[in-house]
Amino acid sequence: MFVRPCWQPKSPADIRQIIDENPWALLVSQSDTGPLATNLPFLVEKAAGSDSVDELVLVSHIARANEHLAAMRQNTAPVLVIFEGPWSYVTASWYPDRQMPSTYYYTAVHCYGTIEFQEEPQLDHSLELLVNRMESSYPGGWKTSEIPRSEITRRFAGITGFRLRVSRVEAKFKLGQDEPLRDALAVADALGGHDAPEHRKLAAMIREQNAGRE
């Protein structure tokens, strides 16, 4: 990923926030016939600290019928997981002098690492983590205990769980840091007045990542 020094996030906590808040990610790996990509949920199972990207381990699962799984079993080369954070098209009309070309502001985190396949008890644990994590944002969210245990375990035959031990992380927060400060802040003002929560979130990130500039 092409990352100018000014686009580096200010701290590992910024990177973890993208991963934690955007678990629906893209898994990319190589096969004998070319690259394969599958959208999957990824959660942090382990890290050196709560805001750290050191010793990062991600967990997910994939359908056994997916050819991507067979390819990953045959090819043990490192894989890539792409997390996409807040983003927006930025119209040049938002800039005070309208002299900058239109562009995109966006955030992304790329995690590279190796796959370890799970046994059934590990898969069971990972699925429970996933349900609890995703349902926690809903009032009266669903629990696996609400249905017979057999309705959970019978589905294990159709999926395979895995862990990704992350060996390298790349992060890009392209949020106007290479533009005049007043232009970046004008974009933040425009997005901050938007109804969409993700645009307001992006506006806050623009201000955070440009803080301290003159």
N, CA and C of each residue as an Amber inpcrd file, in Angstrom:
protein
   642
   0.8570000  -1.1850000   0.0000000   0.0000000   0.0000000   0.0000000
   0.8940000   1.2360000   0.0000000   0.5920000   2.1770000  -0.8810000
   1.3500000   3.4210000  -0.9510000   0.9020000   4.3540000   0.1670000
   1.8170000   4.6620000   1.0810000   1.4930000   5.5060000   2.2390000
   2.5600000   6.5780000   2.3850000   2.1960000   7.8170000   2.1350000
   3.1160000   8.9170000   2.4080000   3.2870000   9.0430000   3.9250000
   4.4610000   9.5230000   4.3730000   4.6690000   9.6550000   5.8200000
   3.5630000  10.4360000   6.5300000   3.0290000  11.4560000   5.8830000
   1.9990000  12.2760000   6.5330000   0.6840000  11.5350000   6.6730000
   0.5040000  10.4290000   5.9340000  -0.7340000   9.6620000   6.0160000
  -0.6740000   8.5570000   7.0570000   0.4570000   8.4200000   7.7300000
   0.5470000   7.4210000   8.7880000  -0.3520000   7.8340000   9.9520000
  -1.1410000   6.9130000  10.5090000  -1.9410000   7.2630000  11.6860000
  -1.0470000   7.6710000  12.8470000  -1.5900000   8.4470000  13.7550000
  -0.7740000   9.0070000  14.8320000  -0.3920000   7.9880000  15.8880000
  -1.1560000   6.8950000  16.0270000  -0.8430000   5.9230000  17.0780000
  -1.3900000   4.5500000  16.7060000  -0.8450000   3.4800000  17.3390000
  -1.4150000   2.1410000  17.1310000  -2.8840000   2.0580000  17.5180000
  -3.2990000   2.8810000  18.4790000  -4.7070000   2.8760000  18.8910000
  -5.6180000   3.2820000  17.7360000  -5.1310000   4.1780000  16.8640000
  -5.9190000   4.5800000  15.7050000  -6.1300000   3.3950000  14.7650000
  -5.0910000   2.5750000  14.6190000  -5.1820000   1.3900000  13.7570000
  -6.1560000   0.3860000  14.3550000  -6.0240000   0.1130000  15.6380000
  -6.9100000  -0.8450000  16.3040000  -8.3660000  -0.3920000  16.2150000
  -8.5970000   0.9000000  16.2630000  -9.9660000   1.4060000  16.1940000
 -10.6070000   1.0450000  14.8570000  -9.8450000   1.1550000  13.7700000
 -10.3660000   0.7810000  12.4500000 -10.7070000  -0.7060000  12.4290000
  -9.8200000  -1.5440000  12.9490000 -10.0540000  -2.9900000  12.9630000
 -11.2610000  -3.3360000  13.8230000 -11.3150000  -2.7660000  15.0280000
 -12.3810000  -3.1110000  15.9720000 -13.7510000  -2.6100000  15.5160000
 -13.7960000  -1.4520000  14.8760000 -15.0790000  -0.8600000  14.5090000
 -15.5580000  -1.2690000  13.1180000 -14.7020000  -1.9590000  12.3710000
 -15.0620000  -2.3550000  11.0070000 -14.6990000  -3.8160000  10.7670000
 -15.3670000  -4.7430000  11.4810000 -14.9700000  -6.1570000  11.4140000
 -15.2880000  -6.8500000  10.0870000 -16.1510000  -6.2570000   9.2750000
 -16.4690000  -6.8730000   7.9760000 -15.3470000  -6.5180000   7.0080000
 -14.4820000  -7.4880000   6.7200000 -13.2420000  -7.2320000   5.9990000
 -13.1290000  -8.1240000   4.7630000 -12.0530000  -7.9410000   4.0160000
 -11.8170000  -8.6970000   2.7910000 -10.5540000  -9.5310000   2.9360000
 -10.6990000 -10.8490000   2.8060000  -9.5670000 -11.7780000   2.8550000
  -9.0850000 -12.0250000   1.4300000  -7.7970000 -11.8340000   1.1970000
  -7.2060000 -12.0250000  -0.1280000  -6.0340000 -12.9880000  -0.0200000
  -6.0020000 -13.9940000  -0.8820000  -4.8720000 -14.9180000  -0.9140000
  -4.6770000 -15.4360000  -2.3300000  -3.5880000 -16.1480000  -2.5150000
  -3.2130000 -16.6220000  -3.8410000  -3.6050000 -18.0850000  -4.0350000
  -3.9950000 -18.4230000  -5.2600000  -4.2580000 -19.8040000  -5.6380000
  -3.4600000 -20.1270000  -6.8950000  -3.5370000 -21.3580000  -7.3330000
  -2.8060000 -21.7540000  -8.5450000  -3.3300000 -21.0460000  -9.7870000
  -4.5780000 -20.5850000  -9.7260000  -5.1750000 -19.9320000 -10.8870000
  -5.2480000 -18.4120000 -10.7580000  -4.7600000 -17.8750000  -9.6580000
  -4.7870000 -16.4330000  -9.4650000  -5.2880000 -16.0550000  -8.0860000
  -5.4360000 -14.7620000  -7.8120000  -5.8800000 -14.3230000  -6.4840000
  -7.3430000 -14.6520000  -6.2290000  -7.6400000 -14.9020000  -4.9540000
  -9.0090000 -15.1330000  -4.5000000  -9.3230000 -14.1360000  -3.3960000
 -10.5800000 -13.7020000  -3.3300000 -10.9920000 -12.7340000  -2.3070000
 -12.3620000 -13.1170000  -1.7600000 -12.5070000 -13.0600000  -0.4450000
 -13.7710000 -13.3910000   0.2140000 -14.0420000 -12.3990000   1.3340000
 -15.2490000 -11.8520000   1.3850000 -15.6460000 -10.9630000   2.4760000
 -16.0320000 -11.8020000   3.6940000 -15.4260000 -11.4990000   4.8460000
 -15.6420000 -12.2670000   6.0670000 -15.5890000 -11.3490000   7.2880000
 -16.1850000 -11.7620000   8.4090000 -16.0200000 -11.0100000   9.6540000
 -14.7240000 -11.4260000  10.3530000 -13.9840000 -10.4420000  10.8270000
 -12.7500000 -10.7100000  11.5620000 -12.7900000  -9.9840000  12.9000000
 -12.4650000 -10.7120000  13.9640000 -12.3570000 -10.1240000  15.2970000
 -10.9450000 -10.2900000  15.8230000 -10.5410000  -9.3680000  16.6890000
  -9.2510000  -9.5070000  17.3640000  -9.4040000 -10.5130000  18.4880000
  -8.6610000 -11.6090000  18.4000000  -8.6730000 -12.6100000  19.4620000
  -7.6160000 -12.2930000  20.5050000  -6.4950000 -11.7250000  20.0480000
  -5.3760000 -11.4780000  20.9580000  -4.5290000 -10.3400000  20.4250000
  -3.9960000  -9.5330000  21.3460000  -3.0210000  -8.5040000  21.0290000
  -2.2040000  -8.2580000  22.2770000  -1.0400000  -7.6180000  22.1060000
  -0.1640000  -7.3780000  23.2450000  -0.8230000  -6.4580000  24.2760000
  -1.6760000  -5.5560000  23.8190000  -2.4050000  -4.6510000  24.7100000
  -3.7250000  -4.2920000  24.0880000  -4.5890000  -3.6350000  24.8380000
  -5.9350000  -3.3430000  24.3550000  -5.9400000  -2.4360000  23.1330000
  -4.9120000  -1.5810000  22.9890000  -4.8400000  -0.6770000  21.8430000
  -3.6730000  -1.0190000  20.9250000  -3.1180000  -2.2200000  21.0770000
  -1.8960000  -2.5690000  20.3690000  -2.1730000  -3.3350000  19.0790000
  -1.2110000  -3.2520000  18.1500000  -1.2480000  -4.1070000  16.9650000
  -0.0780000  -5.0970000  17.0020000   0.6220000  -5.1490000  18.1260000
   1.6920000  -6.1240000  18.3110000   1.0910000  -7.4700000  18.7060000
   1.6920000  -8.5520000  18.2070000   1.2340000  -9.9160000  18.4990000
  -0.2580000 -10.0680000  18.1910000  -0.6970000  -9.4230000  17.1350000
  -2.1110000  -9.4090000  16.7900000  -2.5370000 -10.7420000  16.1850000
  -3.6520000 -11.2810000  16.6880000  -4.2400000 -12.5070000  16.1560000
  -5.7080000 -12.2300000  15.8460000  -6.1150000 -12.4950000  14.6080000
  -7.4910000 -12.3110000  14.1740000  -8.1610000 -13.6650000  14.0060000
  -9.4570000 -13.7290000  14.2170000 -10.1970000 -14.9800000  14.0290000
 -11.3710000 -14.7530000  13.0910000 -11.6980000 -15.8040000  12.3230000
 -12.8200000 -15.7480000  11.4090000 -13.2250000 -17.1730000  11.0610000
 -14.1710000 -17.3040000  10.1410000 -14.5630000 -18.6210000   9.6390000
 -15.0370000 -18.4760000   8.2010000 -14.9950000 -19.5720000   7.4640000
 -15.3230000 -19.5570000   6.0480000 -16.0960000 -20.8260000   5.6890000
 -16.9760000 -20.7380000   4.7060000 -17.7500000 -21.9020000   4.2870000
 -16.8350000 -22.9800000   3.7050000 -17.0620000 -24.2220000   4.0930000
 -16.2340000 -25.3110000   3.5760000 -16.4200000 -25.5130000   2.0790000
 -17.5720000 -25.0930000   1.5470000 -17.8230000 -25.2360000   0.1160000
 -17.1140000 -24.1670000  -0.7130000 -16.5500000 -23.1780000  -0.0610000
 -15.8710000 -22.0850000  -0.7610000 -14.5230000 -22.5720000  -1.2920000
 -14.2670000 -22.3810000  -2.5870000 -13.0010000 -22.8030000  -3.1670000
 -11.8160000 -22.0710000  -2.5520000 -12.0840000 -20.9240000  -1.9560000
 -11.0240000 -20.1580000  -1.2970000 -10.4060000 -20.9580000  -0.1530000
 -11.2430000 -21.7060000   0.5660000 -10.7420000 -22.5320000   1.6640000
  -9.7910000 -23.6010000   1.1460000 -10.1750000 -24.2830000   0.0890000
  -9.3140000 -25.3180000  -0.4750000  -7.9820000 -24.7300000  -0.9190000
  -8.0240000 -23.5340000  -1.4920000  -6.7950000 -22.8840000  -1.9480000
  -5.8920000 -22.5380000  -0.7680000  -6.4860000 -22.0840000   0.3400000
  -5.6810000 -21.7370000   1.5170000  -5.0480000 -22.9750000   2.1500000
  -5.7100000 -24.1000000   2.0520000  -5.1220000 -25.3370000   2.5830000
  -3.9390000 -25.7890000   1.7310000  -3.9820000 -25.5210000   0.4410000
  -2.9200000 -25.9480000  -0.4660000  -1.7510000 -24.9740000  -0.5150000
  -2.0620000 -23.6920000  -0.3810000  -1.0420000 -22.6520000  -0.4920000
  -0.8710000 -21.9840000   0.8620000   0.2840000 -22.1790000   1.4640000
   0.5200000 -21.6630000   2.8210000   1.2070000 -20.3010000   2.8200000
   1.2330000 -19.6470000   1.6760000   1.8330000 -18.3080000   1.6060000
   1.0190000 -17.3310000   2.4540000   1.6270000 -16.2380000   2.9050000
   0.8920000 -15.2480000   3.7000000  -0.3400000 -14.7280000   2.9600000
  -1.3580000 -14.3660000   3.7360000  -2.5890000 -13.8150000   3.1830000
  -2.7210000 -12.3640000   3.6330000  -3.6970000 -11.6840000   3.0560000
  -3.9400000 -10.2810000   3.3580000  -5.3980000 -10.0960000   3.7680000
  -5.6190000  -9.3580000   4.8610000  -6.9670000  -8.9760000   5.2770000
  -7.0540000  -7.4560000   5.2340000  -8.0560000  -6.9470000   4.5270000
  -8.2110000  -5.5120000   4.3180000  -9.4100000  -5.0030000   5.1170000
  -9.1460000  -4.0830000   6.0280000 -10.1900000  -3.4120000   6.7940000
 -10.3760000  -2.0060000   6.2170000 -11.6030000  -1.6560000   5.9320000
 -11.9040000  -0.3320000   5.3840000 -12.6270000   0.4890000   6.4230000
 -12.0380000   1.6410000   6.7720000 -12.6620000   2.5350000   7.7300000
 -13.4900000   3.5940000   7.0350000 -13.8400000   4.6700000   7.7300000
 -14.6400000   5.7300000   7.1290000 -13.9700000   6.3130000   5.8860000
 -14.7900000   6.6770000   4.8930000 -14.2900000   7.2680000   3.6550000
 -15.3600000   8.1640000   3.0590000 -14.9400000   9.0390000   2.1670000
 -15.9000000   9.8860000   1.4600000 -15.2510000  10.5160000   0.2370000
 -16.0470000  10.7040000  -0.7910000 -15.6440000  11.5610000  -1.9040000
 -15.6060000  12.9830000  -1.3840000 -14.6040000  13.7470000  -1.8090000
 -14.4530000  15.1310000  -1.3810000 -14.5390000  16.0260000  -2.6150000
 -15.6210000  16.7600000  -2.7350000 -15.7860000  17.6630000  -3.8670000
 -14.9450000  18.9190000  -3.6810000 -14.3590000  19.3940000  -4.7730000
 -13.5400000  20.6030000  -4.7110000 -14.3540000  21.8230000  -4.2820000
 -15.6690000  21.7120000  -4.3660000 -16.5120000  22.8410000  -3.9590000
 -16.4810000  23.0880000  -2.4610000 -15.9570000  22.1070000  -1.6930000
 -15.8540000  22.2950000  -0.2470000 -14.6340000  23.1250000   0.1440000
 -13.6390000  23.2170000  -0.7350000 -12.4340000  23.9820000  -0.4180000
 -12.7190000  25.4750000  -0.5160000 -12.1810000  26.2740000   0.3940000
 -12.4720000  27.7110000   0.4160000 -12.2410000  28.4040000  -0.9270000
 -11.1270000  28.1210000  -1.6030000 -10.8120000  28.7880000  -2.8700000
 -11.1590000  27.9510000  -4.0890000 -11.6590000  26.7210000  -3.8470000
 -12.0610000  25.8270000  -4.9450000 -10.9220000  25.6100000  -5.9520000
  -9.6720000  25.6460000  -5.4560000  -8.5180000  25.5160000  -6.3440000
  -7.8450000  24.1470000  -6.2640000  -8.2890000  23.2980000  -5.3360000
  -7.7700000  21.9370000  -5.2350000  -8.6900000  21.0110000  -6.0240000
  -8.1480000  19.9980000  -6.6920000  -9.0240000  19.0580000  -7.3920000
  -9.7960000  18.1830000  -6.4070000 -10.9350000  17.6930000  -6.8560000
 -11.7150000  16.7700000  -6.0270000 -10.9090000  15.5050000  -5.7710000
 -11.2020000  14.8250000  -4.6630000 -10.4120000  13.6550000  -4.2760000
 -11.2550000  12.7530000  -3.3780000 -10.6240000  11.7890000  -2.7600000
 -11.2430000  10.9570000  -1.7340000 -10.4410000  11.0960000  -0.4530000
 -11.1310000  11.1660000   0.6830000 -10.5140000  10.9900000   1.9900000
 -10.9280000   9.5930000   2.4550000  -9.9750000   8.8430000   2.9860000
 -10.3270000   7.4830000   3.4040000  -9.3260000   6.9370000   4.4070000
  -9.7320000   5.8480000   5.0510000  -8.8780000   5.1490000   6.0120000
  -8.9170000   3.6600000   5.7000000  -7.7730000   3.0000000   5.8160000
  -7.7010000   1.5680000   5.5360000  -6.5620000   0.9530000   6.3290000
  -6.7450000  -0.3070000   6.7040000  -5.7140000  -1.0740000   7.4090000
  -5.5450000  -2.4090000   6.7010000  -4.3130000  -2.7490000   6.3680000
  -3.9850000  -4.0220000   5.7260000  -3.1940000  -4.8770000   6.7030000
  -3.6740000  -6.0750000   6.9690000  -3.0020000  -7.0180000   7.8700000
  -2.5190000  -8.2280000   7.0730000  -1.2260000  -8.5020000   7.1490000
  -0.6300000  -9.6440000   6.4750000  -0.2490000 -10.6950000   7.5150000
  -0.4380000 -11.9540000   7.1780000  -0.0590000 -12.9940000   8.1290000
  -0.3460000 -14.3820000   7.6100000  -0.1780000 -15.3510000   8.4840000
  -0.3420000 -16.7560000   8.1190000  -1.5670000 -17.3510000   8.8080000
  -2.1610000 -18.3220000   8.1300000  -3.3930000 -18.9520000   8.5830000
  -3.1140000 -20.1840000   9.4440000  -3.8720000 -20.3220000  10.5330000
  -3.8840000 -21.5370000  11.3500000  -5.3410000 -21.9970000  11.4430000
  -5.6300000 -23.2120000  11.0270000  -7.0080000 -23.6960000  11.0550000
  -7.3750000 -24.1750000  12.4520000  -8.6340000 -23.9600000  12.8340000
  -9.1120000 -24.2790000  14.1710000  -9.7450000 -25.6650000  14.2320000
  -9.6690000 -26.2500000  15.4130000 -10.4510000 -27.4410000  15.7120000
 -11.8530000 -26.9840000  16.1450000 -12.7740000 -27.9140000  16.2590000
 -14.1620000 -27.5630000  16.5430000 -14.3440000 -26.7710000  17.8400000
 -13.6850000 -27.1290000  18.9570000 -13.8690000 -26.3290000  20.1760000
 -13.4170000 -24.8750000  20.0030000 -12.3330000 -24.6680000  19.2470000
 -11.8630000 -23.3040000  19.0060000 -12.8510000 -22.5410000  18.1300000
 -13.3960000 -23.2240000  17.1260000 -14.4020000 -22.6030000  16.2730000
 -15.6230000 -22.2080000  17.0980000 -16.0610000 -23.0980000  17.9660000
 -17.2050000 -22.8400000  18.8280000 -16.9780000 -21.5690000  19.6520000
 -15.7960000 -21.4620000  20.2370000 -15.4590000 -20.2900000  21.0490000
 -15.4490000 -19.0170000  20.2060000 -14.8680000 -19.0990000  19.0110000
 -14.7820000 -17.9240000  18.1400000 -16.1560000 -17.4510000  17.6930000
 -17.0420000 -18.3910000  17.4040000 -18.3910000 -18.0190000  16.9900000
 -19.1500000 -17.3470000  18.1260000 -18.9260000 -17.8230000  19.3430000
 -19.5670000 -17.1930000  20.5030000 -19.0570000 -15.7640000  20.6670000
 -17.7460000 -15.5670000  20.4770000 -17.1820000 -14.2180000  20.5360000
 -17.8180000 -13.3140000  19.4830000 -17.9810000 -13.8510000  18.2880000
 -18.5390000 -13.0700000  17.1920000 -19.9810000 -12.6620000  17.4890000
 -20.7990000 -13.6260000  17.9180000 -22.2030000 -13.3190000  18.2170000
 -22.3030000 -12.2760000  19.3260000 -21.5490000 -12.4710000  20.4020000
 -21.6070000 -11.5260000  21.5170000 -21.1590000 -10.1360000  21.0940000
 -20.1150000 -10.0750000  20.2690000 -19.5990000  -8.7830000  19.8120000
 -20.6120000  -8.0690000  18.9110000 -21.1770000  -8.7730000  17.9600000
 -22.0650000  -8.1310000  17.0050000 -23.4410000  -7.8240000  17.6010000
 -23.9240000  -8.6700000  18.4960000 -25.2520000  -8.4660000  19.0760000
 -25.2550000  -7.4230000  20.1890000 -24.0730000  -7.0840000  20.7020000
 -23.9980000  -6.1560000  21.8350000 -24.5140000  -4.7610000  21.4930000
 -24.5420000  -4.4090000  20.2200000 -24.9940000  -3.0740000  19.8350000
 -26.5120000  -3.0010000  19.6500000 -27.1920000  -4.1340000  19.8230000
 -28.6460000  -4.1540000  19.6700000 -29.3220000  -4.3290000  21.0260000
 -30.2760000  -3.4760000  21.3720000 -31.0060000  -3.6660000  22.6330000
 -31.7010000  -5.0330000  22.6290000 -31.4710000  -5.8020000  23.6690000
 -32.0580000  -7.1350000  23.7320000 -31.5150000  -8.0550000  22.6600000
 -30.2210000  -7.8870000  22.3460000 -29.5900000  -8.6740000  21.2800000
 -29.7160000 -10.1780000  21.4920000 -29.6350000 -10.9100000  20.3870000
 -29.8160000 -12.3590000  20.3930000 -28.6250000 -13.0660000  21.0350000
 -28.9170000 -14.2360000  21.6590000 -27.8680000 -15.0710000  22.2570000
 -28.0010000 -16.4880000  21.7160000 -26.8800000 -17.1650000  21.5990000
 -26.9140000 -18.5410000  21.0910000 -27.6980000 -19.4590000  22.0210000
 -27.7960000 -19.0880000  23.2860000 -28.5260000 -19.9110000  24.2560000
 -30.0380000 -19.9050000  24.0280000 -30.5130000 -19.0710000  23.1220000
 -31.9500000 -18.9750000  22.8760000 -32.4670000 -20.1050000  21.9970000
 -31.5640000 -20.8580000  21.3880000 -31.9900000 -21.9850000  20.5510000
 -31.2930000 -23.2470000  21.0490000 -31.8230000 -24.4180000  20.7070000
 -31.1690000 -25.6660000  21.1470000 -29.7140000 -25.7210000  20.7080000
 -28.8840000 -26.2750000  21.5700000 -27.4560000 -26.3840000  21.2840000
 -27.2080000 -27.1020000  19.9520000 -28.0560000 -28.0540000  19.6310000
 -27.8870000 -28.8190000  18.3980000 -28.0180000 -27.9440000  17.1540000
 -28.7740000 -26.8490000  17.2780000 -28.9380000 -25.9440000  16.1460000
 -27.6580000 -25.1630000  15.8700000 -26.7930000 -25.0720000  16.8470000
 -25.4800000 -24.4500000  16.6670000 -24.4800000 -25.4780000  16.1270000
 -24.3680000 -26.5920000  16.8140000 -23.3300000 -27.5670000  16.4740000
 -23.5410000 -28.2160000  15.1090000 -24.7920000 -28.3370000  14.6570000
 -25.0040000 -28.9790000  13.3610000 -24.4610000 -28.1320000  12.2110000
 -24.2570000 -26.8620000  12.4590000 -23.7340000 -25.9730000  11.4250000
 -22.2080000 -26.0230000  11.3200000 -21.5510000 -26.6360000  12.3050000
 -20.0940000 -26.7360000  12.2660000 -19.6080000 -27.5060000  11.0430000
 -20.4210000 -28.4450000  10.5630000 -20.0140000 -29.2580000   9.4210000
 -19.8720000 -28.4330000   8.1400000 -20.4750000 -27.2500000   8.1190000
 -20.4480000 -26.4530000   6.9010000 -19.4520000 -25.3110000   6.8980000
 -18.7300000 -25.1280000   8.0250000 -17.7800000 -24.0130000   8.0930000
 -16.4600000 -24.4660000   8.7020000 -15.4290000 -23.7060000   8.4280000
 -14.1080000 -23.9530000   9.0060000 -13.6050000 -22.6680000   9.6450000
 -13.2220000 -22.7630000  10.9010000 -12.6750000 -21.6050000  11.5940000
 -11.1720000 -21.5150000  11.4130000 -10.6690000 -20.2940000  11.4970000
  -9.2130000 -20.1190000  11.3760000  -8.7620000 -18.8740000  12.1260000
  -7.4790000 -18.8710000  12.4270000  -6.8300000 -17.7360000  13.0660000
  -5.8080000 -17.1650000  12.0970000  -5.6260000 -15.8690000  12.1430000
  -4.6000000 -15.2070000  11.3360000  -3.5990000 -14.5500000  12.2700000
  -2.3860000 -15.0830000  12.2680000  -1.3040000 -14.4680000  13.0510000
  -0.6870000 -13.3570000  12.2060000  -0.8900000 -12.1250000  12.6210000
  -0.4750000 -10.9770000  11.8280000   1.0180000 -10.7250000  11.9980000
   1.7250000 -10.6770000  10.8770000   3.1630000 -10.4220000  10.8990000
   3.5100000  -9.0010000  10.4610000   2.5670000  -8.3530000   9.7610000
   2.8310000  -6.9930000   9.2780000   1.5090000  -6.2430000   9.1360000
   1.5300000  -4.9730000   9.5380000   0.3440000  -4.1250000   9.4390000
   0.7090000  -2.8490000   8.6890000  -0.1130000  -2.4970000   7.7110000
   0.0310000  -1.2270000   7.0020000  -1.2660000  -0.4440000   7.1920000
  -1.1410000   0.8340000   7.4680000  -2.3320000   1.6580000   7.6840000
  -2.1880000   2.9750000   6.9350000  -3.2790000   3.3920000   6.3300000
  -3.2910000   4.6530000   5.5740000  -4.5020000   5.4730000   5.9760000
  -4.2260000   6.6700000   6.5080000  -5.2690000   7.6120000   6.8640000
  -5.0770000   8.8410000   5.9700000  -5.6440000   8.8030000   4.7790000
  -5.5050000   9.9130000   3.8320000  -6.6050000  10.9170000   4.1280000
  -6.2700000  11.8990000   4.9600000  -7.2830000  12.8070000   5.5080000
  -6.8660000  14.2680000   5.3700000  -6.2200000  14.5860000   4.2520000
  -5.8760000  15.9710000   3.9750000  -4.6150000  16.4760000   4.6270000
  -3.8090000  15.5650000   5.1870000  -2.6030000  16.0140000   5.8830000
  -1.5730000  16.6290000   4.9370000  -1.6630000  16.3410000   3.6350000
  -0.7370000  16.9050000   2.6620000  -1.3410000  18.1020000   1.9290000
  -2.4720000  18.5980000   2.4110000  -3.1360000  19.7500000   1.8280000
  -3.0720000  20.9230000   2.8110000  -3.3500000  22.1450000   2.3530000
  -3.4210000  23.2710000   3.2950000  -4.3820000  22.9510000   4.4300000
  -4.0110000  23.3090000   5.6390000  -4.8140000  22.9560000   6.8040000
  -6.2370000  23.4740000   6.6900000  -6.4100000  24.6820000   6.1840000
  -7.7700000  25.2320000   6.1180000  -8.6420000  24.4380000   5.1480000
  -8.0160000  23.8400000   4.1270000  -8.7840000  23.0150000   3.2000000
  -9.2540000  21.7400000   3.8850000  -8.3390000  21.0860000   4.6210000
  -8.7050000  19.8650000   5.3340000  -9.8040000  20.1280000   6.3560000
  -9.6910000  21.2440000   7.0740000 -10.7000000  21.5650000   8.0850000
 -12.0270000  21.9580000   7.4400000 -11.9800000  22.5330000   6.2440000
 -13.2140000  22.8470000   5.5330000 -13.9420000  21.5630000   5.1400000
 -13.1780000  20.5500000   4.7530000 -13.7680000  19.2510000   4.4420000
 -14.3970000  18.6590000   5.7020000 -13.6870000  18.7660000   6.8320000
 -14.2190000  18.2640000   8.0970000 -15.5300000  18.9720000   8.4500000
 -15.5970000  20.2720000   8.2150000 -16.8210000  21.0180000   8.5120000
 -17.9750000  20.5370000   7.6300000 -17.6790000  20.3080000   6.3540000
 -18.7210000  19.8620000   5.4310000 -19.2340000  18.4810000   5.8140000
 -18.3210000  17.5670000   6.1260000 -18.7240000  16.2080000   6.5020000
 -19.3970000  16.1900000   7.8730000 -18.9360000  17.0560000   8.7700000
 -19.5060000  17.0960000  10.1140000 -20.9570000  17.5290000  10.1350000
 -21.3990000  18.2210000   9.0970000 -22.7830000  18.6440000   9.0390000
 -23.6850000  17.6690000   8.3120000 -23.1200000  16.5170000   7.9580000
 -23.8650000  15.5110000   7.2160000 -24.7040000  14.6650000   8.1610000
 -25.8090000  14.1200000   7.6480000 -26.6810000  13.2820000   8.4700000
 -26.0840000  11.9060000   8.7360000 -25.2560000  11.4080000   7.8240000
 -24.7280000  10.0490000   7.9470000 -23.6980000   9.9630000   9.0660000
 -23.8720000   9.0270000  10.0220000 -22.9160000   8.9010000  11.1290000
 -21.4860000   8.6580000  10.6580000 -21.3080000   7.8750000   9.5600000
 -19.9480000   7.5830000   9.1010000 -19.2470000   8.8410000   8.5840000
 -20.0140000   9.7970000   8.0500000 -19.4080000  11.0450000   7.6010000
 -19.0030000  11.9080000   8.7910000 -19.8340000  11.9060000   9.8120000
 -19.4680000  12.6580000  11.0150000 -18.2500000  12.0400000  11.6920000
 -18.1740000  10.7060000  11.6610000 -17.0000000  10.0270000  12.2050000
 -15.7550000  10.4100000  11.4220000 -15.8600000  10.4400000  10.0980000
 -14.7230000  10.8230000   9.2680000 -14.3030000  12.2570000   9.5620000
 -15.2700000  13.1400000   9.7670000 -14.9510000  14.5330000  10.0920000
 -14.1260000  14.6190000  11.3670000 -14.5020000  13.8370000  12.3750000
 -13.7560000  13.8370000  13.6340000 -12.3450000  13.3100000  13.4200000
 -12.1960000  12.2920000  12.5880000 -10.8710000  11.7380000  12.3220000
  -9.9920000  12.7330000  11.5680000 -10.5840000  13.4970000  10.6640000
  -9.8210000  14.5210000   9.9480000  -9.2390000  15.5180000  10.9360000
 -10.0670000  15.9600000  11.8620000  -9.5880000  16.9280000  12.8510000
  -8.5110000  16.3190000  13.7390000  -8.6960000  15.0640000  14.1440000
  -7.7180000  14.4020000  15.0250000  -6.3610000  14.2480000  14.3180000
  -6.3920000  13.7810000  13.0760000  -5.1440000  13.4880000  12.3700000
  -4.4280000  14.7480000  11.8930000  -5.1540000  15.8730000  11.8190000
  -4.5380000  17.1370000  11.4140000  -4.2310000  18.0410000  12.6090000
  -4.5170000  17.5610000  13.8070000  -4.2520000  18.3700000  15.0070000
  -2.7620000  18.6460000  15.1350000  -2.4160000  19.8810000  15.5090000
  -1.0180000  20.2600000  15.6830000  -0.3950000  20.8840000  14.4560000
  -1.0940000  20.8500000  13.3290000  -0.5800000  21.4890000  12.1030000
  -0.8530000  22.9870000  12.1530000  -0.0880000  23.7240000  11.3740000
  -0.2870000  25.1650000  11.2900000  -0.5020000  25.5690000   9.8350000
